[in-house]
Structures are given as C-alpha cells and as structure tokens.
Short mmCIF file of C-alpha atoms and ligand atoms in Angstrom, two decimals:
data_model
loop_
_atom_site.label_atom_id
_atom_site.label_comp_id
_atom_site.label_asym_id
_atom_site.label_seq_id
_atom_site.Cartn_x
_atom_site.Cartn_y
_atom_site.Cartn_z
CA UNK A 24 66.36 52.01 -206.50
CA UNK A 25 69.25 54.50 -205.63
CA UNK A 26 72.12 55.79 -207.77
CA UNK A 27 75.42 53.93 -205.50
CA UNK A 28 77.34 57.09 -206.69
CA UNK A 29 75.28 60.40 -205.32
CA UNK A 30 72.50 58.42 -204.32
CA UNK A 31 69.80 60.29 -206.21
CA UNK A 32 66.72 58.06 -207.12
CA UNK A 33 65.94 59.30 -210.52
CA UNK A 34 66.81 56.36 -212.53
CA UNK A 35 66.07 55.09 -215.94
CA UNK A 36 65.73 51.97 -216.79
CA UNK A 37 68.00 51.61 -219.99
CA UNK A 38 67.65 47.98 -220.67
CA UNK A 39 66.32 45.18 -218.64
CA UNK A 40 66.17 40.99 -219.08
CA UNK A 41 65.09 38.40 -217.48
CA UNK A 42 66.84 35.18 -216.33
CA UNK A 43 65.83 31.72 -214.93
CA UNK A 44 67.64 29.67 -213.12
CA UNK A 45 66.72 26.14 -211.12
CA UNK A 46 65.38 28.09 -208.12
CA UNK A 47 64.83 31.60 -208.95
CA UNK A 48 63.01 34.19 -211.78
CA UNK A 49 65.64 37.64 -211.77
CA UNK A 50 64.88 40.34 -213.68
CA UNK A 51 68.51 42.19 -214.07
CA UNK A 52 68.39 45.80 -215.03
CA UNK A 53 70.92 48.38 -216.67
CA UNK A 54 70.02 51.71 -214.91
CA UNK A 55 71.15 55.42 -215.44
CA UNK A 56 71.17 58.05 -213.15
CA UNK A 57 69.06 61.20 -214.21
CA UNK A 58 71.62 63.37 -211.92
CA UNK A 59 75.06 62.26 -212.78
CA UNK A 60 74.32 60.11 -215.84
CA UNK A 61 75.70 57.23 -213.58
CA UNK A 62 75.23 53.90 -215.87
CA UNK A 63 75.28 50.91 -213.64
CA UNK A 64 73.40 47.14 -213.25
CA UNK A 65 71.13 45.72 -210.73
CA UNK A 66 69.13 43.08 -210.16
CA UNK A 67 65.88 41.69 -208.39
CA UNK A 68 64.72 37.84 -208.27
CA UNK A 69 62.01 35.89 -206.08
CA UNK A 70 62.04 32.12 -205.82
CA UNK A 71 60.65 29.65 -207.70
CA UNK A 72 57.31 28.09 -206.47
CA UNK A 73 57.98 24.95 -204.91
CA UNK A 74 55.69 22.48 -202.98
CA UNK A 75 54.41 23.32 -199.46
CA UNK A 76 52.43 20.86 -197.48
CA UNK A 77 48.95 21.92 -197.00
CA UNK A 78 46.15 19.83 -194.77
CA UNK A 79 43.00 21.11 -195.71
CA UNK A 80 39.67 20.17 -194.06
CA UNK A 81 36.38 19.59 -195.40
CA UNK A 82 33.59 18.44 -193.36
CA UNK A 83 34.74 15.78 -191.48
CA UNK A 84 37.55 15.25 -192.99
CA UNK A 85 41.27 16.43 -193.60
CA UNK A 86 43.22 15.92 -196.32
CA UNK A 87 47.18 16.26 -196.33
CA UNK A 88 48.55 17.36 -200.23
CA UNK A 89 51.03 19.95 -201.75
CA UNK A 90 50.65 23.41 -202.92
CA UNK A 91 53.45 25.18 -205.27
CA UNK A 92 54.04 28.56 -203.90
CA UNK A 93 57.03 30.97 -204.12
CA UNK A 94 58.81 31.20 -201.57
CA UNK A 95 59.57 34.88 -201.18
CA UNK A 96 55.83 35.53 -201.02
CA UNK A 97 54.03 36.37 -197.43
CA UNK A 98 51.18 33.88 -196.38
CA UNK A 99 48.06 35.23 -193.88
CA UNK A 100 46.02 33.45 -191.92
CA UNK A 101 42.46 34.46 -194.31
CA UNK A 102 44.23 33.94 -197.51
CA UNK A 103 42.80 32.32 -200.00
CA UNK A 104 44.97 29.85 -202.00
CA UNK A 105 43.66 27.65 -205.43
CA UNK A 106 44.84 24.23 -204.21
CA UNK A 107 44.02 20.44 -206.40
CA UNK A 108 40.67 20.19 -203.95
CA UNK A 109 39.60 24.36 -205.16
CA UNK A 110 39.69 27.00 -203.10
CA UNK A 111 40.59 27.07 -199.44
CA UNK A 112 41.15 30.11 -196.83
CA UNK A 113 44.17 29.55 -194.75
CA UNK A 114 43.15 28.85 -191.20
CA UNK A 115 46.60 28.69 -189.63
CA UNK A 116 50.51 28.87 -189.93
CA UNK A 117 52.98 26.40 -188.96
CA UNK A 118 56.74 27.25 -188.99
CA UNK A 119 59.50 25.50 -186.80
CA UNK A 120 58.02 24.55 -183.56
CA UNK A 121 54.98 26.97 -183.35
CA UNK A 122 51.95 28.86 -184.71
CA UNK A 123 51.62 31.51 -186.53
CA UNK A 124 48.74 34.04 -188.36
CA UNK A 125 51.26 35.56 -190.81
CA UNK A 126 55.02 34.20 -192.22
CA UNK A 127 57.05 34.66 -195.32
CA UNK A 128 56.53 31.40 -197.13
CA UNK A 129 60.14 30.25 -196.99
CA UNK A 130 60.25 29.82 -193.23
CA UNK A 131 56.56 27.63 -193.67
CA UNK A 132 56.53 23.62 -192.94
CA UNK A 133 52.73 22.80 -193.28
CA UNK A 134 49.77 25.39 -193.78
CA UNK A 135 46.26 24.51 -192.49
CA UNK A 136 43.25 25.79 -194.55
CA UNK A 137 39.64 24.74 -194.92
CA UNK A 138 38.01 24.24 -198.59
CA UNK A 139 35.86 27.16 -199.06
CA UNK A 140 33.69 25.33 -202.41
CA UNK A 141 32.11 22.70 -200.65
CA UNK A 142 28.90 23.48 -199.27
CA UNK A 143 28.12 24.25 -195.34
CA UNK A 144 26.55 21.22 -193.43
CA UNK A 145 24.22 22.50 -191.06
CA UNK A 146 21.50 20.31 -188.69
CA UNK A 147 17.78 20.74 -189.09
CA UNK A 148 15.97 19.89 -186.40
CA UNK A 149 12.13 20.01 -186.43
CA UNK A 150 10.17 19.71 -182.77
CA UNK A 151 7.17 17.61 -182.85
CA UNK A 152 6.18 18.02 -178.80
CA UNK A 153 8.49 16.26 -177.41
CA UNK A 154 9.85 13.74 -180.19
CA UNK A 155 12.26 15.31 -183.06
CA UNK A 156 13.35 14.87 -186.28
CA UNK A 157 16.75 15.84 -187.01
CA UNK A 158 18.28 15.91 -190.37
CA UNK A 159 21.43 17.18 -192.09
CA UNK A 160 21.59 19.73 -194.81
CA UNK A 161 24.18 20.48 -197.31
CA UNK A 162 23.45 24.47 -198.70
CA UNK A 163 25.40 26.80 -200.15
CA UNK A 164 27.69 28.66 -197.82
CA UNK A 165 26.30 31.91 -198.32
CA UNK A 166 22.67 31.11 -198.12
CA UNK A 167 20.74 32.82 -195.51
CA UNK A 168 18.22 31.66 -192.90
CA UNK A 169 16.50 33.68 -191.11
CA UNK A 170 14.01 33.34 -187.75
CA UNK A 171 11.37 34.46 -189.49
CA UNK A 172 11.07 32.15 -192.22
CA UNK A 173 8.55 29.39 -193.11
CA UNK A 174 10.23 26.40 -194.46
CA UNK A 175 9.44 22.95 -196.36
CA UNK A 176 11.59 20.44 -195.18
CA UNK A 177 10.44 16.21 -196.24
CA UNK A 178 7.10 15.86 -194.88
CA UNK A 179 6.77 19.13 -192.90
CA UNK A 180 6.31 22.71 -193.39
CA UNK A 181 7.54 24.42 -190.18
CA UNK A 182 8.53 28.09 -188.85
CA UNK A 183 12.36 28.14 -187.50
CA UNK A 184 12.42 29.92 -184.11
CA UNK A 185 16.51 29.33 -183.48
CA UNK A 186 19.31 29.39 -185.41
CA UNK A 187 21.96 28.19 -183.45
CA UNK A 188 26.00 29.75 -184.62
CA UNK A 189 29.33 28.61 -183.83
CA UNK A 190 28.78 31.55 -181.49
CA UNK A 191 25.95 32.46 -180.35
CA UNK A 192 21.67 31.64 -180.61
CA UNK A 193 20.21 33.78 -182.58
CA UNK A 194 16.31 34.32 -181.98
CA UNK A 195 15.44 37.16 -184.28
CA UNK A 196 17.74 37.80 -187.14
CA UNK A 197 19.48 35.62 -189.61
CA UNK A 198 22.95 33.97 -190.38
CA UNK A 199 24.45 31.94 -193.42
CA UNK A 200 25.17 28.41 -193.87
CA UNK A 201 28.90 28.68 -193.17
CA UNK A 202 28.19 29.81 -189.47
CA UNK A 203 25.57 27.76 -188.60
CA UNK A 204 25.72 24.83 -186.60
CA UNK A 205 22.03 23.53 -186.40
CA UNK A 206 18.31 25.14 -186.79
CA UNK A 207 15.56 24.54 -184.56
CA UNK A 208 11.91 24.51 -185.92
CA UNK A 209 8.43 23.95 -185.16
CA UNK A 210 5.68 22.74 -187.38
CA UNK A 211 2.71 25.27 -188.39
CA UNK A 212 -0.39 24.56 -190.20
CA UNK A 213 -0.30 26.59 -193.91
CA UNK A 214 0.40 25.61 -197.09
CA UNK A 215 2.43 28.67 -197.91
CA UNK A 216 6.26 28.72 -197.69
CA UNK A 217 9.03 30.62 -198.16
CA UNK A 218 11.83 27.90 -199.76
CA UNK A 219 11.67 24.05 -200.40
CA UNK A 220 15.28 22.46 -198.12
CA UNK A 221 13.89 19.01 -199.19
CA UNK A 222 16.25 18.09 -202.13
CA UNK A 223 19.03 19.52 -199.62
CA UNK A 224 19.03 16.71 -197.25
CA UNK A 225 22.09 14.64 -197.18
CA UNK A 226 20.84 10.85 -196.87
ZN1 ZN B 30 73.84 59.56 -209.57
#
C-alpha cells in the first residue's frame, strides 16, 4: 500500500472492516500516512468460492463432481485439494481450449486430479518354471518393496527379483506402492519371511 498523495509507504492502518457481498469477501481499510498524515480508504476483496468441475480418478475409474474454490486463488498442477472423495493431487489444468500446469482459478473449466487416499494397486506375480500366478494387491501408497525381500504371499513364500515402475525395472533397490506397476517373484524354500501380503490380495 502507497500514500496516493507523496506516495510514501508508511501507512497505518486506522480502522479496518470487513464486508460480504453475493460474490466477494472485502476487507476495506481507513489508512494514514506516517509522512504527511494523509487519511484516506482502500480496499482489498477475493471472490467467493464457487463450484469448479473436478474429474478425479481412482483406479480404474473416474469420477466427474464439484469442488468450491475461490476464484482469485492460483491452482498447480501437484496441488493437493480436499474434495467429497478425500484428498486428490491435481494432475492437470483445463482452461478454454487447452492444457495447462498452472492458472488462476477464475479462467479454470474442469481440473483433473487423482485421489491420493486410496491405496496403490500393484500386480504380484510369482514364477513357478514356466506357469505363474498372478494376483492383485491393494497396499498403502507409501509402502516399500524392495528386491531383496522375502515375502508370504497365499500359499507361497517367495524372494522378489523385479520390481517393475511406471518407469523403469528395478533389479536391486526398492520403490513404493504408488509407482509400481507389478512385482515379479520366485519361490524359495525357508520358513522365514520378511512381511505377510496375504490379507492384501484383492479377490
Ligand atoms: Zn503521504
């Protein structure tokens, strides 16, 4: 804020209210310059929330509902928003006739985001020479699995040897759930392991 008379921007704030109206939240202010004792009024307001259509994903599906969000805010691509279905991250930007990873709200006609509470499906495959067994999981997104560990899984215990990403096969390290696409695993002969996935399978 700047004094309109000799433009100095020591002000105090003398008094200040706020006001609603339909569509916007102001805040109006009576100001006084420090410099020359300049009393004068201004004002700031940002819009109401209103209802943006959001499509959100989860697992297989997508899902097209509202979200109430001012529009004089900025919206990311990476944000994370508290929709009805929980949290989602914004995965992309639609305003008039294009794409975009960042755009003040106003100018927004649908946002696409992906729920972030819902638990990462992965694929469990286990290689019995030849023949395999393939199952889906449900885990928690940030749960690790690693190469190196030894694994129940139904009627197997097993060793994984590949964890296979969105991008890229990973044959000595680890990832989480959320980045996985499938595991690849061989059966071993020990009673010893490191978790129990059994009571993760999704039937
Ligand atoms: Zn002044």
């Amino acid at each position: 804020m700047q004094c309109p008379i000799c433009g100095s921007d020591e002000i105090e704030i003398l008094n200040s209210k706020e006001k609603s109206s339909k569509k916007n939240f102001t805040e109006e202010y009576l100001l006084k310059c420090q410099d020359c004792n300049h009393v004068f009024k201004d004002s700031f307001s940002i819009k109401k929330p209103r209802p943006y259509r959001i499509i959100i994903s989860e697992l297989e599906n997508s899902i097209k509902t509202t979200i109430d969000l001012s529009p004089s805010d900025q919206l990311e691509v990476g944000d994370i928003l508290l929709s009805d279905l929980g949290q989602v991250e914004v995965t992309s930007i639609e305003i008039e006739g294009k794409r975009v990873k960042k755009s003040l709200i106003e100018n927004i006609i649908t946002i696409w985001a992906s729920s972030i509470e819902i638990p990462a499906r992965i694929g469990f495959s286990v290689d019995l020479h030849g023949k395999v067994d393939s199952y889906k999981l449900d885990l928690d997104r940030d749960f690790e699995i690693s190469t190196k560990s030894i694994v129940k899984i139904d009627k197997y215990i097993v060793k994984i040897h590949v964890i296979k990403t969105e991008e890229r096969k990973i044959t000595n390290g680890y990832a989480k759930a959320n980045v996985i696409k499938r595991v690849y695993s061989r059966p071993i002969k020990t009673k010893k392991y490191d978790y129990d996935l059994t009571n993760k399978i999704v039937k």
